[in-house]
Amino acid sequence: WYHDRNNEKPLGIIDLEDGRLEKTESKKKKYEGCEFKIIVPSGSGSRVLMLRVDYKKDRDPWMEAMAMAKSRHIAAGTINLD
């Protein structure tokens, strides 16, 4: 993931294997329908990663692509990302 669009190098990798994707409602009108979150188990709780697309029409395709990538990864077996 990148902190913002101007970063040249990613800050890390989001492991979707145990994560859950959910649509979320934005508190800002201009982002309505553009946000979603990934909930990842972390230690004794969970970590919530908030994501936003530029346009409302792009949210569902992004979520579907992530869900498909997760399914393919799980079907192929665990891959060490280190």
mmCIF file of C-alpha atoms in Angstrom:
data_model
loop_
_atom_site.group_PDB
_atom_site.id
_atom_site.type_symbol
_atom_site.label_atom_id
_atom_site.label_comp_id
_atom_site.label_asym_id
_atom_site.label_seq_id
_atom_site.Cartn_x
_atom_site.Cartn_y
_atom_site.Cartn_z
ATOM 1 C CA TRP A 1 0.000 0.000 0.000
ATOM 2 C CA TYR A 2 0.999 3.593 -0.467
ATOM 3 C CA HIS A 3 0.414 6.404 2.008
ATOM 4 C CA ASP A 4 -0.459 8.738 -0.860
ATOM 5 C CA ARG A 5 -0.162 8.951 -4.632
ATOM 6 C CA ASN A 6 3.190 10.726 -4.517
ATOM 7 C CA ASN A 7 5.050 7.880 -2.788
ATOM 8 C CA GLU A 8 7.488 6.094 -5.053
ATOM 9 C CA LYS A 9 7.835 2.980 -2.892
ATOM 10 C CA PRO A 10 5.043 1.028 -1.206
ATOM 11 C CA LEU A 11 4.926 1.036 2.600
ATOM 12 C CA GLY A 12 4.001 -2.626 2.768
ATOM 13 C CA ILE A 13 1.738 -5.456 1.683
ATOM 14 C CA ILE A 14 -1.816 -6.049 2.868
ATOM 15 C CA ASP A 15 -2.348 -9.770 3.482
ATOM 16 C CA LEU A 16 -5.933 -10.465 2.437
ATOM 17 C CA GLU A 17 -5.900 -14.166 3.317
ATOM 18 C CA ASP A 18 -7.521 -13.684 6.736
ATOM 19 C CA GLY A 19 -8.962 -10.265 5.930
ATOM 20 C CA ARG A 20 -12.571 -9.297 5.344
ATOM 21 C CA LEU A 21 -13.734 -6.654 2.839
ATOM 22 C CA GLU A 22 -16.649 -4.387 3.721
ATOM 23 C CA LYS A 23 -18.277 -1.358 2.163
ATOM 24 C CA THR A 24 -18.329 1.673 4.412
ATOM 25 C CA GLU A 25 -20.097 4.996 4.368
ATOM 26 C CA SER A 26 -18.011 8.146 4.268
ATOM 27 C CA LYS A 27 -18.520 11.027 6.647
ATOM 28 C CA LYS A 28 -17.736 13.380 3.764
ATOM 29 C CA LYS A 29 -20.373 13.841 1.067
ATOM 30 C CA LYS A 30 -17.786 14.056 -1.750
ATOM 31 C CA TYR A 31 -16.508 10.539 -0.927
ATOM 32 C CA GLU A 32 -19.974 8.967 -0.628
ATOM 33 C CA GLY A 33 -19.929 5.484 -2.164
ATOM 34 C CA CYS A 34 -16.155 5.583 -2.695
ATOM 35 C CA GLU A 35 -14.843 4.006 0.512
ATOM 36 C CA PHE A 36 -14.385 0.472 1.764
ATOM 37 C CA LYS A 37 -12.366 -1.244 4.438
ATOM 38 C CA ILE A 38 -10.303 -4.345 4.981
ATOM 39 C CA ILE A 39 -10.503 -5.851 8.464
ATOM 40 C CA VAL A 40 -7.426 -7.956 9.241
ATOM 41 C CA PRO A 41 -6.940 -10.014 12.439
ATOM 42 C CA SER A 42 -4.024 -8.600 14.412
ATOM 43 C CA GLY A 43 -2.820 -9.942 17.742
ATOM 44 C CA SER A 44 -5.727 -9.959 20.181
ATOM 45 C CA GLY A 45 -7.935 -7.740 18.016
ATOM 46 C CA SER A 46 -8.127 -6.571 14.447
ATOM 47 C CA ARG A 47 -6.685 -3.857 12.261
ATOM 48 C CA VAL A 48 -8.977 -1.807 10.019
ATOM 49 C CA LEU A 49 -7.535 -0.407 6.805
ATOM 50 C CA MET A 50 -9.657 2.268 5.154
ATOM 51 C CA LEU A 51 -9.431 2.599 1.368
ATOM 52 C CA ARG A 52 -10.936 5.048 -1.070
ATOM 53 C CA VAL A 53 -11.336 5.050 -4.837
ATOM 54 C CA ASP A 54 -11.644 8.200 -6.916
ATOM 55 C CA TYR A 55 -15.090 7.450 -8.309
ATOM 56 C CA LYS A 56 -18.156 5.702 -6.884
ATOM 57 C CA LYS A 57 -18.360 3.414 -9.937
ATOM 58 C CA ASP A 58 -14.895 2.003 -9.131
ATOM 59 C CA ARG A 59 -15.516 0.764 -5.577
ATOM 60 C CA ASP A 60 -17.317 -2.506 -6.393
ATOM 61 C CA PRO A 61 -14.867 -3.575 -9.144
ATOM 62 C CA TRP A 62 -11.928 -2.971 -6.758
ATOM 63 C CA MET A 63 -13.589 -5.006 -4.025
ATOM 64 C CA GLU A 64 -14.408 -7.804 -6.481
ATOM 65 C CA ALA A 65 -10.826 -7.860 -7.781
ATOM 66 C CA MET A 66 -9.459 -8.103 -4.237
ATOM 67 C CA ALA A 67 -11.890 -10.894 -3.353
ATOM 68 C CA MET A 68 -10.910 -12.777 -6.512
ATOM 69 C CA ALA A 69 -7.185 -12.354 -5.775
ATOM 70 C CA LYS A 70 -7.791 -13.684 -2.251
ATOM 71 C CA SER A 71 -9.684 -16.721 -3.609
ATOM 72 C CA ARG A 72 -6.961 -17.485 -6.147
ATOM 73 C CA HIS A 73 -4.231 -17.141 -3.516
ATOM 74 C CA ILE A 74 -6.026 -19.502 -1.139
ATOM 75 C CA ALA A 75 -6.748 -22.023 -3.934
ATOM 76 C CA ALA A 76 -3.086 -21.997 -4.979
ATOM 77 C CA GLY A 77 -1.816 -22.612 -1.444
ATOM 78 C CA THR A 78 0.026 -20.355 0.939
ATOM 79 C CA ILE A 79 2.825 -18.296 -0.559
ATOM 80 C CA ASN A 80 5.492 -16.732 1.653
ATOM 81 C CA LEU A 81 5.516 -12.983 0.893
ATOM 82 C CA ASP A 82 8.803 -12.308 2.735
#
